[in-house]
Structure formats: structure tokens, C-alpha cells
């Protein structure tokens, strides 16, 4: 599978992705629609949690994000993210980065720098339980205050239903962008 940076300084750069079915990256149409809806990210701190290849965070960097925080627990994927970061920098994108190679727990996330945008794309089978665990953590919710949280939802309406009905993030909405469903919330 190949993934390209869609826009910005590194437009057209081909990112490395793992072989096989170990990862399910957000589609190019989904990424393009996500960033169109998100608006300018120049100067922002962007956190990509369950980063996989780093494509979402690196798209933000290509579009001017000042700092990336990428969390991925698979060490092989973390090394791939580092190589992808080098490719995007070589294309001229300027940003600082922090790659954290460990499980995305509430404690891990609370230890990260505050971000303007927190993007989550966990494995679909774990997504609802992780959402409840992370969004239910009071310290983590305080850490997210003032940020936008975007959670890529499982690809079936049935699997996404629990997110829409959750009272963990009362001001959230579900948006379908480029054929991909995202829970979208500004944390206040």
C-alpha cells in the first residue's frame, strides 16, 4: 500500500507503510477532507495517537504544523515513522517532533506536551473501549482543555453508535468526511 502526502511543503512525497494488514491507514480522500474541514494548522501542535505510519501527523507538518507528537506502540512502526519524518523534512517541511513508542494510555498521554489537535485512530476492535477509558479519565480531559479532539470511528454505523450516544464528550458531533466517519469535539 502506498500513501502520499496530499498538500503542503511535502506534497507528493511517498510515505513508507508496513507490509500486510498490520495497519489500516486513513484513506487519502479521508485525510484530504479531514484537513479541509480542520482548516489551517500552521503553527499548531498536532498529536497523532496510534500513528501507524505517521501519515496524519506528517500531513499536518507538511501543511505547517509547528510540532508533531506521534504515539505508536509498535517498535517497527516507530522506526518507519522516523524514516517518514526524514522524508518530509527533506522536502522542506520544518517542524519539531516527539515520537513516543509506547501504548497510548491516559498516563502516557498526560505526560505529553499539550496539543492544539489530538487525532486518534486506534484499531477498530479496541476503539470503543479505548474511547471510554481515555475520555473518562479526568486528568486527561484537563490535559486536553482548549484542544480539538478528532477520533476516527470504526467503519460501520453499528460500531460507531456507542460514540454518538456517549455522554463523555457532550459537545461532540460525528462528521463523515471523504467517506470516513470522525467524532469531532472541541474540549472546553
PDB file of C-alpha atoms in Angstrom, residues 2 39 63 73 76 78 88 99 102-103 108 118 129 138 155 166:
ATOM      1  CA  UNK A   2       1.276   3.469  -0.756  1.00  0.00           C
ATOM      2  CA  UNK A  39      -8.685  24.437   8.352  1.00  0.00           C
ATOM      3  CA  UNK A  63       0.770  21.954   5.955  1.00  0.00           C
ATOM      4  CA  UNK A  73       3.325   1.215  20.393  1.00  0.00           C
ATOM      5  CA  UNK A  76       8.804  -1.420  13.878  1.00  0.00           C
ATOM      6  CA  UNK A  78       8.089   3.785  15.224  1.00  0.00           C
ATOM      7  CA  UNK A  88       9.026  15.078   4.901  1.00  0.00           C
ATOM      8  CA  UNK A  99       7.911  10.121  18.678  1.00  0.00           C
ATOM      9  CA  UNK A 102       4.618   3.023  23.847  1.00  0.00           C
ATOM     10  CA  UNK A 103       0.976   2.178  24.437  1.00  0.00           C
ATOM     11  CA  UNK A 108       1.261   8.296  28.665  1.00  0.00           C
ATOM     12  CA  UNK A 118      -5.420  15.402  19.176  1.00  0.00           C
ATOM     13  CA  UNK A 129     -13.225   0.638  24.908  1.00  0.00           C
ATOM     14  CA  UNK A 138     -10.464  13.316  34.476  1.00  0.00           C
ATOM     15  CA  UNK A 155     -16.192   1.868   9.519  1.00  0.00           C
ATOM     16  CA  UNK A 166     -21.741   8.710  24.704  1.00  0.00           C
TER      17      UNK A 166
END
